[in-house]
């Protein structure tokens, strides 16, 4: 699937997290301008958004820009996508630029998801565990667990506790929040899954509190100006 961001009307902004002077749609904006205005910042599920390959920016009911997503950046409780605008000659861009918004529903949510037939050939990639098999997600089912197991066995003598301590130490050295010591004590009871164990959930994402439901924005997607849309 691809993600769609629907712009509101043009509005100047100050103190924008992406250092923009404006957000929103205006007539005759270029594809680069549409991408700048529409790539953030949105109140969305970061894990779901990070799985998408392409983004469509919608202004005045039509596709103003198509971009390939390279990653996501978090700004407090909001998210921006990082990537690059696709140029003429790319099949996804050429098929959708100037076309009507492909997300057709009654929702007022400016963030939506849709299937684009043209993107299928670009979604396949090697599984992240290094097995060499091809997947349309970061990992094939269960392969995220196997990748974790392999690294713990090779780098930490099979000790999940040593791995957790190392993660906490690296987090502390880089100024990231570290879990309370009581949480680390509980780690002694952690059992590494056996090689044949299957991941009980969809691989490659965080499951706690994960929901596909996006929160609608009523106003600007930027904290800097709550009265305007992306």
PDB file of N, CA and C in Angstrom, residues 28 38 59 63 65 106 112-113 127 130 133 136 142 148 158 195 203 211 222-223:
ATOM      1  N   UNK A  28      -0.890  25.995  -8.695  1.00  0.00           N
ATOM      2  CA  UNK A  28       0.318  25.975  -9.519  1.00  0.00           C
ATOM      3  C   UNK A  28       1.577  25.676  -8.717  1.00  0.00           C
ATOM      4  N   UNK A  38       3.729  18.679   2.246  1.00  0.00           N
ATOM      5  CA  UNK A  38       2.919  17.538   2.643  1.00  0.00           C
ATOM      6  C   UNK A  38       3.614  16.402   3.343  1.00  0.00           C
ATOM      7  N   UNK A  59      -3.585  17.799  -3.254  1.00  0.00           N
ATOM      8  CA  UNK A  59      -3.996  19.189  -3.101  1.00  0.00           C
ATOM      9  C   UNK A  59      -5.152  19.483  -4.032  1.00  0.00           C
ATOM     10  N   UNK A  63      -3.584  14.501  -7.206  1.00  0.00           N
ATOM     11  CA  UNK A  63      -2.218  14.160  -6.814  1.00  0.00           C
ATOM     12  C   UNK A  63      -1.261  15.231  -7.331  1.00  0.00           C
ATOM     13  N   UNK A  65       2.078  15.435  -6.029  1.00  0.00           N
ATOM     14  CA  UNK A  65       3.441  14.906  -5.967  1.00  0.00           C
ATOM     15  C   UNK A  65       3.383  13.446  -5.560  1.00  0.00           C
ATOM     16  N   UNK A 106     -15.528   8.404   3.310  1.00  0.00           N
ATOM     17  CA  UNK A 106     -16.191   9.528   3.976  1.00  0.00           C
ATOM     18  C   UNK A 106     -15.363  10.103   5.110  1.00  0.00           C
ATOM     19  N   UNK A 112      -4.375   8.665   4.702  1.00  0.00           N
ATOM     20  CA  UNK A 112      -5.063   7.454   4.278  1.00  0.00           C
ATOM     21  C   UNK A 112      -4.097   6.514   3.587  1.00  0.00           C
ATOM     22  N   UNK A 113      -4.543   5.294   3.338  1.00  0.00           N
ATOM     23  CA  UNK A 113      -3.713   4.283   2.684  1.00  0.00           C
ATOM     24  C   UNK A 113      -4.479   3.667   1.522  1.00  0.00           C
ATOM     25  N   UNK A 127      14.828 -10.313   2.509  1.00  0.00           N
ATOM     26  CA  UNK A 127      14.438 -10.404   3.922  1.00  0.00           C
ATOM     27  C   UNK A 127      15.548  -9.838   4.794  1.00  0.00           C
ATOM     28  N   UNK A 130      18.796 -11.739   6.396  1.00  0.00           N
ATOM     29  CA  UNK A 130      19.963 -12.151   5.627  1.00  0.00           C
ATOM     30  C   UNK A 130      19.861 -13.532   5.015  1.00  0.00           C
ATOM     31  N   UNK A 133      16.058 -14.778   0.941  1.00  0.00           N
ATOM     32  CA  UNK A 133      14.728 -14.876   0.359  1.00  0.00           C
ATOM     33  C   UNK A 133      14.125 -13.482   0.177  1.00  0.00           C
ATOM     34  N   UNK A 136       7.950  -8.819   0.762  1.00  0.00           N
ATOM     35  CA  UNK A 136       7.397  -7.482   0.551  1.00  0.00           C
ATOM     36  C   UNK A 136       7.370  -6.689   1.857  1.00  0.00           C
ATOM     37  N   UNK A 142       8.362 -14.852  11.083  1.00  0.00           N
ATOM     38  CA  UNK A 142       9.245 -15.559  11.993  1.00  0.00           C
ATOM     39  C   UNK A 142      10.723 -15.249  11.828  1.00  0.00           C
ATOM     40  N   UNK A 148      17.159 -12.089  15.576  1.00  0.00           N
ATOM     41  CA  UNK A 148      17.495 -11.727  16.951  1.00  0.00           C
ATOM     42  C   UNK A 148      18.239 -12.868  17.640  1.00  0.00           C
ATOM     43  N   UNK A 158      24.570 -16.243  23.758  1.00  0.00           N
ATOM     44  CA  UNK A 158      23.233 -16.760  23.977  1.00  0.00           C
ATOM     45  C   UNK A 158      22.474 -16.117  25.112  1.00  0.00           C
ATOM     46  N   UNK A 195      14.517 -22.164  17.760  1.00  0.00           N
ATOM     47  CA  UNK A 195      14.611 -21.852  16.326  1.00  0.00           C
ATOM     48  C   UNK A 195      13.344 -22.109  15.549  1.00  0.00           C
ATOM     49  N   UNK A 203       5.745  -9.741  11.711  1.00  0.00           N
ATOM     50  CA  UNK A 203       7.148  -9.457  11.993  1.00  0.00           C
ATOM     51  C   UNK A 203       7.528  -8.031  11.633  1.00  0.00           C
ATOM     52  N   UNK A 211      -2.004   0.189  16.537  1.00  0.00           N
ATOM     53  CA  UNK A 211      -3.339   0.234  15.946  1.00  0.00           C
ATOM     54  C   UNK A 211      -3.226   0.816  14.567  1.00  0.00           C
ATOM     55  N   UNK A 222       0.980  20.604  11.377  1.00  0.00           N
ATOM     56  CA  UNK A 222       2.160  21.148  12.050  1.00  0.00           C
ATOM     57  C   UNK A 222       1.774  21.729  13.390  1.00  0.00           C
ATOM     58  N   UNK A 223       2.561  21.463  14.444  1.00  0.00           N
ATOM     59  CA  UNK A 223       2.317  22.072  15.728  1.00  0.00           C
ATOM     60  C   UNK A 223       2.484  23.566  15.672  1.00  0.00           C
TER      61      UNK A 223
END
